[in-house]
PDB file of C-alpha atoms in Angstrom:
ATOM      1  CA  UNK A   1      -0.023  -0.154  -0.003  1.00 79.00           C
ATOM      2  CA  UNK A   2       2.622   2.444   0.843  1.00 88.00           C
ATOM      3  CA  UNK A   3       4.518   1.663  -2.444  1.00 91.00           C
ATOM      4  CA  UNK A   4       1.785   2.343  -4.428  1.00 94.00           C
ATOM      5  CA  UNK A   5       0.834   5.551  -2.746  1.00 95.00           C
ATOM      6  CA  UNK A   6       4.390   6.631  -3.140  1.00 94.00           C
ATOM      7  CA  UNK A   7       4.345   5.978  -6.696  1.00 95.00           C
ATOM      8  CA  UNK A   8       0.812   7.864  -7.040  1.00 96.00           C
ATOM      9  CA  UNK A   9       2.485  10.813  -5.382  1.00 95.00           C
ATOM     10  CA  UNK A  10       5.366  10.838  -7.885  1.00 95.00           C
ATOM     11  CA  UNK A  11       2.707  10.560 -11.098  1.00 96.00           C
ATOM     12  CA  UNK A  12       0.727  13.440  -9.664  1.00 96.00           C
ATOM     13  CA  UNK A  13       3.662  15.494  -9.215  1.00 95.00           C
ATOM     14  CA  UNK A  14       5.015  14.634 -12.592  1.00 96.00           C
ATOM     15  CA  UNK A  15       1.721  16.044 -13.834  1.00 96.00           C
ATOM     16  CA  UNK A  16       1.874  18.832 -11.783  1.00 95.00           C
ATOM     17  CA  UNK A  17       4.672  20.181 -13.972  1.00 93.00           C
ATOM     18  CA  UNK A  18       2.257  21.032 -16.856  1.00 94.00           C
ATOM     19  CA  UNK A  19       0.496  23.815 -16.310  1.00 94.00           C
ATOM     20  CA  UNK A  20      -1.708  23.388 -19.581  1.00 94.00           C
ATOM     21  CA  UNK A  21      -3.010  19.909 -18.255  1.00 94.00           C
ATOM     22  CA  UNK A  22      -4.184  21.010 -14.690  1.00 95.00           C
ATOM     23  CA  UNK A  23      -7.732  21.611 -15.742  1.00 94.00           C
ATOM     24  CA  UNK A  24      -8.351  18.376 -17.471  1.00 95.00           C
ATOM     25  CA  UNK A  25      -6.295  16.187 -14.955  1.00 96.00           C
ATOM     26  CA  UNK A  26      -6.831  17.799 -11.483  1.00 97.00           C
ATOM     27  CA  UNK A  27      -9.697  18.774  -9.095  1.00 96.00           C
ATOM     28  CA  UNK A  28      -8.701  22.367  -8.545  1.00 95.00           C
ATOM     29  CA  UNK A  29      -9.884  25.264  -6.341  1.00 93.00           C
ATOM     30  CA  UNK A  30      -8.881  28.568  -7.850  1.00 92.00           C
ATOM     31  CA  UNK A  31      -6.893  26.923 -10.168  1.00 90.00           C
ATOM     32  CA  UNK A  32      -4.725  25.257  -7.561  1.00 94.00           C
ATOM     33  CA  UNK A  33      -4.794  21.219  -7.589  1.00 95.00           C
ATOM     34  CA  UNK A  34      -6.255  20.003  -4.469  1.00 96.00           C
ATOM     35  CA  UNK A  35      -4.721  17.109  -2.367  1.00 96.00           C
ATOM     36  CA  UNK A  36      -6.008  14.052  -0.562  1.00 97.00           C
ATOM     37  CA  UNK A  37      -6.151  13.433   3.179  1.00 95.00           C
ATOM     38  CA  UNK A  38      -4.811  10.772   5.628  1.00 94.00           C
ATOM     39  CA  UNK A  39      -2.325   8.642   4.117  1.00 94.00           C
ATOM     40  CA  UNK A  40      -2.748  10.057   0.894  1.00 95.00           C
ATOM     41  CA  UNK A  41      -1.954  13.657   2.046  1.00 95.00           C
ATOM     42  CA  UNK A  42       0.867  13.991  -0.470  1.00 95.00           C
ATOM     43  CA  UNK A  43      -1.141  12.764  -3.250  1.00 96.00           C
ATOM     44  CA  UNK A  44      -2.942  15.462  -5.693  1.00 97.00           C
ATOM     45  CA  UNK A  45      -6.596  14.950  -6.507  1.00 97.00           C
ATOM     46  CA  UNK A  46      -7.434  13.365  -9.839  1.00 97.00           C
ATOM     47  CA  UNK A  47     -10.219  13.955 -12.149  1.00 96.00           C
ATOM     48  CA  UNK A  48     -11.411  10.376 -12.390  1.00 96.00           C
ATOM     49  CA  UNK A  49     -12.090   8.468 -14.308  1.00 96.00           C
ATOM     50  CA  UNK A  50      -8.862   9.477 -15.821  1.00 97.00           C
ATOM     51  CA  UNK A  51      -8.803  10.425 -19.539  1.00 96.00           C
ATOM     52  CA  UNK A  52      -6.827   8.544 -22.304  1.00 96.00           C
ATOM     53  CA  UNK A  53      -5.037  12.188 -23.001  1.00 96.00           C
ATOM     54  CA  UNK A  54      -3.871  12.575 -19.475  1.00 96.00           C
ATOM     55  CA  UNK A  55      -3.002   8.947 -19.191  1.00 97.00           C
ATOM     56  CA  UNK A  56      -0.989   8.873 -21.965  1.00 96.00           C
ATOM     57  CA  UNK A  57       0.899  12.103 -21.459  1.00 96.00           C
ATOM     58  CA  UNK A  58       1.653  10.816 -17.819  1.00 96.00           C
ATOM     59  CA  UNK A  59       3.268   7.433 -19.056  1.00 96.00           C
ATOM     60  CA  UNK A  60       5.028   9.446 -21.819  1.00 94.00           C
ATOM     61  CA  UNK A  61       6.709  11.643 -19.169  1.00 95.00           C
ATOM     62  CA  UNK A  62       7.375   8.829 -17.014  1.00 95.00           C
ATOM     63  CA  UNK A  63       9.327   7.304 -19.924  1.00 93.00           C
ATOM     64  CA  UNK A  64      11.910   9.866 -20.518  1.00 93.00           C
ATOM     65  CA  UNK A  65      12.292  10.792 -17.059  1.00 92.00           C
ATOM     66  CA  UNK A  66      16.007   9.979 -15.927  1.00 89.00           C
ATOM     67  CA  UNK A  67      15.448  11.556 -12.460  1.00 90.00           C
ATOM     68  CA  UNK A  68      12.943   9.109 -10.905  1.00 87.00           C
ATOM     69  CA  UNK A  69      14.405   7.482  -7.765  1.00 70.00           C
ATOM     70  CA  UNK A  70      16.749   4.483  -8.328  1.00 58.00           C
ATOM     71  CA  UNK A  71      18.505   4.205  -5.132  1.00 46.00           C
ATOM     72  CA  UNK A  72      18.423   0.716  -3.559  1.00 49.00           C
ATOM     73  CA  UNK A  73      16.406   0.498  -0.238  1.00 49.00           C
ATOM     74  CA  UNK A  74      15.733  -2.069   2.548  1.00 45.00           C
ATOM     75  CA  UNK A  75      12.353  -3.956   2.641  1.00 47.00           C
ATOM     76  CA  UNK A  76      10.864  -4.845   5.923  1.00 44.00           C
ATOM     77  CA  UNK A  77       9.657  -8.317   6.286  1.00 42.00           C
ATOM     78  CA  UNK A  78       6.141  -7.419   6.749  1.00 43.00           C
ATOM     79  CA  UNK A  79       6.088  -4.858   4.047  1.00 42.00           C
ATOM     80  CA  UNK A  80       3.143  -5.405   1.686  1.00 40.00           C
ATOM     81  CA  UNK A  81       3.907  -6.369  -1.582  1.00 38.00           C
ATOM     82  CA  UNK A  82       0.065  -7.281  -3.146  1.00 36.00           C
ATOM     83  CA  UNK A  83      -2.447  -4.843  -2.749  1.00 36.00           C
ATOM     84  CA  UNK A  84      -6.084  -5.410  -3.315  1.00 36.00           C
ATOM     85  CA  UNK A  85      -5.355  -8.363  -5.864  1.00 34.00           C
ATOM     86  CA  UNK A  86      -3.345  -5.968  -8.118  1.00 37.00           C
ATOM     87  CA  UNK A  87      -0.073  -7.381  -9.563  1.00 35.00           C
ATOM     88  CA  UNK A  88       2.410  -7.749  -6.724  1.00 36.00           C
ATOM     89  CA  UNK A  89       5.843  -5.794  -7.349  1.00 36.00           C
ATOM     90  CA  UNK A  90       8.389  -8.626  -7.571  1.00 36.00           C
ATOM     91  CA  UNK A  91      11.489  -8.562  -5.173  1.00 33.00           C
ATOM     92  CA  UNK A  92      14.009  -7.560  -7.651  1.00 34.00           C
ATOM     93  CA  UNK A  93      12.015  -4.534  -8.864  1.00 36.00           C
ATOM     94  CA  UNK A  94      11.549  -3.293  -5.166  1.00 35.00           C
ATOM     95  CA  UNK A  95      15.079  -3.793  -4.373  1.00 34.00           C
ATOM     96  CA  UNK A  96      16.098  -1.142  -7.502  1.00 37.00           C
ATOM     97  CA  UNK A  97      13.837   1.543  -6.317  1.00 36.00           C
ATOM     98  CA  UNK A  98      14.391   4.021  -3.559  1.00 36.00           C
ATOM     99  CA  UNK A  99      12.147   5.560  -0.972  1.00 38.00           C
ATOM    100  CA  UNK A 100      10.188   7.674  -3.050  1.00 35.00           C
ATOM    101  CA  UNK A 101       8.830   9.638  -0.277  1.00 37.00           C
ATOM    102  CA  UNK A 102      12.202  10.991   0.347  1.00 38.00           C
ATOM    103  CA  UNK A 103      13.452  11.720  -3.133  1.00 40.00           C
ATOM    104  CA  UNK A 104      10.367  12.277  -5.255  1.00 38.00           C
ATOM    105  CA  UNK A 105       9.992  16.181  -4.340  1.00 38.00           C
ATOM    106  CA  UNK A 106      13.697  16.640  -5.169  1.00 40.00           C
ATOM    107  CA  UNK A 107      13.822  14.646  -8.265  1.00 38.00           C
ATOM    108  CA  UNK A 108      10.980  16.657  -9.751  1.00 36.00           C
ATOM    109  CA  UNK A 109      12.483  19.959  -8.929  1.00 41.00           C
ATOM    110  CA  UNK A 110      16.053  18.760 -10.517  1.00 39.00           C
ATOM    111  CA  UNK A 111      13.746  17.768 -13.640  1.00 40.00           C
ATOM    112  CA  UNK A 112      11.826  20.776 -13.633  1.00 42.00           C
ATOM    113  CA  UNK A 113      14.258  22.586 -16.059  1.00 41.00           C
ATOM    114  CA  UNK A 114      14.778  19.992 -18.368  1.00 40.00           C
ATOM    115  CA  UNK A 115      11.192  19.350 -18.799  1.00 40.00           C
ATOM    116  CA  UNK A 116      10.392  22.848 -19.725  1.00 43.00           C
ATOM    117  CA  UNK A 117      12.729  22.535 -22.841  1.00 41.00           C
ATOM    118  CA  UNK A 118      11.309  19.219 -23.832  1.00 40.00           C
ATOM    119  CA  UNK A 119       7.439  20.094 -23.359  1.00 47.00           C
ATOM    120  CA  UNK A 120       7.086  19.881 -27.073  1.00 47.00           C
ATOM    121  CA  UNK A 121       8.145  16.325 -27.091  1.00 46.00           C
ATOM    122  CA  UNK A 122       7.512  14.669 -23.787  1.00 51.00           C
ATOM    123  CA  UNK A 123       3.771  14.340 -24.048  1.00 50.00           C
ATOM    124  CA  UNK A 124       4.367  12.457 -27.309  1.00 51.00           C
ATOM    125  CA  UNK A 125       6.957   9.938 -25.814  1.00 53.00           C
ATOM    126  CA  UNK A 126       6.223   6.334 -25.127  1.00 49.00           C
ATOM    127  CA  UNK A 127       3.707   6.004 -28.020  1.00 50.00           C
ATOM    128  CA  UNK A 128       6.060   3.935 -30.222  1.00 46.00           C
ATOM    129  CA  UNK A 129       7.451   7.078 -32.012  1.00 46.00           C
ATOM    130  CA  UNK A 130      10.940   7.131 -33.740  1.00 47.00           C
ATOM    131  CA  UNK A 131      14.002   7.941 -31.644  1.00 52.00           C
ATOM    132  CA  UNK A 132      13.945  11.428 -33.271  1.00 53.00           C
ATOM    133  CA  UNK A 133      10.920  11.973 -31.400  1.00 65.00           C
ATOM    134  CA  UNK A 134      12.008  10.230 -28.295  1.00 77.00           C
ATOM    135  CA  UNK A 135      13.806  12.599 -25.640  1.00 83.00           C
ATOM    136  CA  UNK A 136      14.756   9.364 -23.608  1.00 81.00           C
ATOM    137  CA  UNK A 137      16.533   7.472 -26.004  1.00 85.00           C
ATOM    138  CA  UNK A 138      20.005   8.175 -24.502  1.00 88.00           C
ATOM    139  CA  UNK A 139      19.007   8.346 -21.022  1.00 89.00           C
ATOM    140  CA  UNK A 140      18.803   5.829 -17.991  1.00 91.00           C
ATOM    141  CA  UNK A 141      15.115   5.615 -17.075  1.00 92.00           C
ATOM    142  CA  UNK A 142      13.285   3.355 -14.815  1.00 92.00           C
ATOM    143  CA  UNK A 143      13.123  -0.472 -15.873  1.00 90.00           C
ATOM    144  CA  UNK A 144      10.523  -2.198 -17.673  1.00 91.00           C
ATOM    145  CA  UNK A 145       9.123  -3.702 -14.680  1.00 90.00           C
ATOM    146  CA  UNK A 146       9.134  -0.575 -12.677  1.00 92.00           C
ATOM    147  CA  UNK A 147       7.377   1.159 -15.613  1.00 95.00           C
ATOM    148  CA  UNK A 148       4.827  -1.544 -15.276  1.00 95.00           C
ATOM    149  CA  UNK A 149       4.477  -1.061 -11.566  1.00 94.00           C
ATOM    150  CA  UNK A 150       3.426   2.617 -12.318  1.00 96.00           C
ATOM    151  CA  UNK A 151       0.520   1.481 -14.247  1.00 96.00           C
ATOM    152  CA  UNK A 152      -0.408  -1.367 -11.527  1.00 96.00           C
ATOM    153  CA  UNK A 153      -0.529   1.562  -8.994  1.00 96.00           C
ATOM    154  CA  UNK A 154      -2.388   3.863 -10.906  1.00 97.00           C
ATOM    155  CA  UNK A 155      -5.134   1.099 -11.672  1.00 97.00           C
ATOM    156  CA  UNK A 156      -5.211   0.323  -7.728  1.00 97.00           C
ATOM    157  CA  UNK A 157      -5.571   4.094  -7.124  1.00 97.00           C
ATOM    158  CA  UNK A 158      -8.433   4.748  -9.593  1.00 97.00           C
ATOM    159  CA  UNK A 159     -10.310   1.814  -8.118  1.00 96.00           C
ATOM    160  CA  UNK A 160      -9.772   2.827  -4.319  1.00 95.00           C
ATOM    161  CA  UNK A 161     -12.774   3.764  -2.295  1.00 95.00           C
ATOM    162  CA  UNK A 162     -11.161   5.214   0.984  1.00 94.00           C
ATOM    163  CA  UNK A 163     -13.164   7.854   3.059  1.00 94.00           C
ATOM    164  CA  UNK A 164     -10.214   8.885   5.293  1.00 95.00           C
ATOM    165  CA  UNK A 165      -8.223   9.746   2.092  1.00 95.00           C
ATOM    166  CA  UNK A 166     -11.281  11.583   0.654  1.00 95.00           C
ATOM    167  CA  UNK A 167     -10.925   9.194  -2.291  1.00 95.00           C
ATOM    168  CA  UNK A 168     -13.660   7.790  -4.376  1.00 95.00           C
ATOM    169  CA  UNK A 169     -13.423   4.800  -6.781  1.00 95.00           C
ATOM    170  CA  UNK A 170     -13.909   4.612 -10.390  1.00 96.00           C
ATOM    171  CA  UNK A 171     -13.547   1.713 -12.714  1.00 96.00           C
ATOM    172  CA  UNK A 172     -10.246   1.736 -14.621  1.00 96.00           C
ATOM    173  CA  UNK A 173     -11.393   2.529 -18.397  1.00 96.00           C
ATOM    174  CA  UNK A 174     -11.045   0.130 -20.979  1.00 96.00           C
ATOM    175  CA  UNK A 175      -9.785   2.705 -23.572  1.00 97.00           C
ATOM    176  CA  UNK A 176      -7.152   4.019 -20.937  1.00 97.00           C
ATOM    177  CA  UNK A 177      -6.114   0.463 -20.551  1.00 97.00           C
ATOM    178  CA  UNK A 178      -5.635  -0.468 -24.177  1.00 96.00           C
ATOM    179  CA  UNK A 179      -3.886   2.988 -24.803  1.00 97.00           C
ATOM    180  CA  UNK A 180      -1.309   2.459 -21.755  1.00 97.00           C
ATOM    181  CA  UNK A 181      -0.558  -1.210 -22.650  1.00 96.00           C
ATOM    182  CA  UNK A 182       0.737   0.188 -26.365  1.00 96.00           C
ATOM    183  CA  UNK A 183       3.157   2.475 -24.385  1.00 96.00           C
ATOM    184  CA  UNK A 184       4.275  -0.446 -22.021  1.00 96.00           C
ATOM    185  CA  UNK A 185       4.901  -2.482 -24.823  1.00 95.00           C
ATOM    186  CA  UNK A 186       6.674   0.220 -26.740  1.00 94.00           C
ATOM    187  CA  UNK A 187       9.087   1.074 -23.556  1.00 94.00           C
ATOM    188  CA  UNK A 188       9.841  -2.487 -23.228  1.00 93.00           C
ATOM    189  CA  UNK A 189      11.258  -2.210 -26.713  1.00 92.00           C
ATOM    190  CA  UNK A 190      12.944   1.047 -26.029  1.00 92.00           C
ATOM    191  CA  UNK A 191      14.578  -0.569 -22.991  1.00 91.00           C
ATOM    192  CA  UNK A 192      15.602  -3.435 -25.007  1.00 88.00           C
ATOM    193  CA  UNK A 193      17.426  -0.856 -27.670  1.00 89.00           C
ATOM    194  CA  UNK A 194      18.994   0.715 -24.722  1.00 90.00           C
ATOM    195  CA  UNK A 195      20.517  -2.188 -23.331  1.00 86.00           C
ATOM    196  CA  UNK A 196      21.632  -3.289 -26.717  1.00 84.00           C
ATOM    197  CA  UNK A 197      23.633   0.049 -26.956  1.00 86.00           C
ATOM    198  CA  UNK A 198      25.046  -0.278 -23.507  1.00 85.00           C
ATOM    199  CA  UNK A 199      23.164   2.655 -21.895  1.00 87.00           C
ATOM    200  CA  UNK A 200      21.094   0.657 -19.501  1.00 86.00           C
ATOM    201  CA  UNK A 201      22.459  -2.707 -17.835  1.00 80.00           C
ATOM    202  CA  UNK A 202      21.417  -6.012 -18.987  1.00 72.00           C
ATOM    203  CA  UNK A 203      20.522  -7.021 -15.491  1.00 64.00           C
ATOM    204  CA  UNK A 204      16.868  -6.075 -14.540  1.00 52.00           C
ATOM    205  CA  UNK A 205      16.231  -6.894 -11.078  1.00 51.00           C
ATOM    206  CA  UNK A 206      17.628 -10.608 -11.259  1.00 55.00           C
ATOM    207  CA  UNK A 207      21.057 -11.919 -10.821  1.00 62.00           C
ATOM    208  CA  UNK A 208      22.265 -14.641 -13.471  1.00 62.00           C
ATOM    209  CA  UNK A 209      22.761 -18.024 -12.465  1.00 66.00           C
ATOM    210  CA  UNK A 210      26.130 -19.533 -11.578  1.00 72.00           C
ATOM    211  CA  UNK A 211      26.656 -22.172 -14.103  1.00 78.00           C
ATOM    212  CA  UNK A 212      29.327 -23.984 -11.772  1.00 83.00           C
ATOM    213  CA  UNK A 213      26.959 -24.051  -9.040  1.00 83.00           C
ATOM    214  CA  UNK A 214      24.200 -25.703 -11.650  1.00 83.00           C
ATOM    215  CA  UNK A 215      26.505 -28.357 -12.428  1.00 86.00           C
ATOM    216  CA  UNK A 216      27.240 -29.134  -8.836  1.00 88.00           C
ATOM    217  CA  UNK A 217      23.694 -29.396  -7.934  1.00 87.00           C
ATOM    218  CA  UNK A 218      23.157 -31.554 -10.940  1.00 87.00           C
ATOM    219  CA  UNK A 219      25.907 -33.924  -9.869  1.00 89.00           C
ATOM    220  CA  UNK A 220      24.873 -34.010  -6.331  1.00 89.00           C
ATOM    221  CA  UNK A 221      21.487 -35.372  -7.760  1.00 87.00           C
ATOM    222  CA  UNK A 222      22.955 -37.994  -9.824  1.00 87.00           C
ATOM    223  CA  UNK A 223      24.998 -39.159  -6.876  1.00 86.00           C
ATOM    224  CA  UNK A 224      21.792 -39.091  -4.391  1.00 84.00           C
ATOM    225  CA  UNK A 225      21.458 -42.903  -3.069  1.00 82.00           C
ATOM    226  CA  UNK A 226      18.327 -44.063  -1.072  1.00 81.00           C
ATOM    227  CA  UNK A 227      18.617 -43.653   2.847  1.00 77.00           C
ATOM    228  CA  UNK A 228      16.301 -45.462   4.723  1.00 74.00           C
ATOM    229  CA  UNK A 229      12.922 -43.864   4.672  1.00 73.00           C
ATOM    230  CA  UNK A 230      13.879 -40.595   3.937  1.00 72.00           C
ATOM    231  CA  UNK A 231      14.196 -40.756   0.182  1.00 72.00           C
ATOM    232  CA  UNK A 232      14.224 -43.305  -2.652  1.00 79.00           C
ATOM    233  CA  UNK A 233      16.001 -43.399  -5.973  1.00 80.00           C
ATOM    234  CA  UNK A 234      13.127 -41.409  -7.566  1.00 82.00           C
ATOM    235  CA  UNK A 235      13.922 -38.381  -5.483  1.00 82.00           C
ATOM    236  CA  UNK A 236      17.440 -37.811  -7.158  1.00 84.00           C
ATOM    237  CA  UNK A 237      15.933 -38.469 -10.540  1.00 87.00           C
ATOM    238  CA  UNK A 238      12.975 -36.230 -10.057  1.00 88.00           C
ATOM    239  CA  UNK A 239      14.997 -33.505  -8.623  1.00 88.00           C
ATOM    240  CA  UNK A 240      17.837 -33.398 -11.546  1.00 87.00           C
ATOM    241  CA  UNK A 241      15.221 -33.511 -14.556  1.00 88.00           C
ATOM    242  CA  UNK A 242      13.159 -30.760 -12.713  1.00 89.00           C
ATOM    243  CA  UNK A 243      16.393 -28.605 -12.080  1.00 87.00           C
ATOM    244  CA  UNK A 244      17.530 -29.042 -15.805  1.00 85.00           C
ATOM    245  CA  UNK A 245      14.145 -28.309 -16.967  1.00 86.00           C
ATOM    246  CA  UNK A 246      13.818 -25.215 -14.856  1.00 84.00           C
ATOM    247  CA  UNK A 247      17.340 -24.003 -16.114  1.00 81.00           C
ATOM    248  CA  UNK A 248      16.439 -24.602 -19.672  1.00 79.00           C
ATOM    249  CA  UNK A 249      13.017 -22.527 -19.162  1.00 79.00           C
ATOM    250  CA  UNK A 250      14.452 -19.621 -17.994  1.00 71.00           C
ATOM    251  CA  UNK A 251      17.187 -19.632 -20.553  1.00 64.00           C
ATOM    252  CA  UNK A 252      14.705 -19.457 -23.262  1.00 60.00           C
ATOM    253  CA  UNK A 253      12.505 -17.028 -21.699  1.00 52.00           C
TER     254      UNK A 253
END
């Protein structure tokens, strides 16, 4: 829950940097965007259901933002990773993200000047456009999984009903889902291109398996012998075959 709220805070602050979108994106009072209450006191009030225009421009801005938090942080054992049946954030991705609460505002302030210069192209980013229209093509941006997690956070926030936060839930629009899915697919291709160019690291939240360790495990399973009632011949055969299948499946995926 806290992770998703932090992401929602960052997303609304990103939209806040585009004054021309305020009227369409936020609930305002005297042209000033309002904030929620309680645990969501740092999240600005979005006009829901969100429009395709606002959603696509938001994820376009995220796709070229090289100032989003990326410092590693520790996770507590009891931290929630699944919120209201929304896709969980995997351990590898969480380990790559920083404490957004501490860095979100500073990151947005650092990016303010560069965003103003890129306003003509930033709102079209992430739509599968050519590199000439992609200001983030040579930048180290968030991982593809983290980009997907921003969408998951927005879907969760969109449907959330919480009186203490002064938040009313709305169904996630199908047309918005379709548009954002296209952006996510395009962003994954962008990240693949960046990795091939050496701009971003090949590792994305997971460590490569150790080949020597894999061989040693297979050798151990091949040498297993029945030991009283603890295990039989079948145990070593099954474990060895299952390990080989798992490693080969991972290698193909």
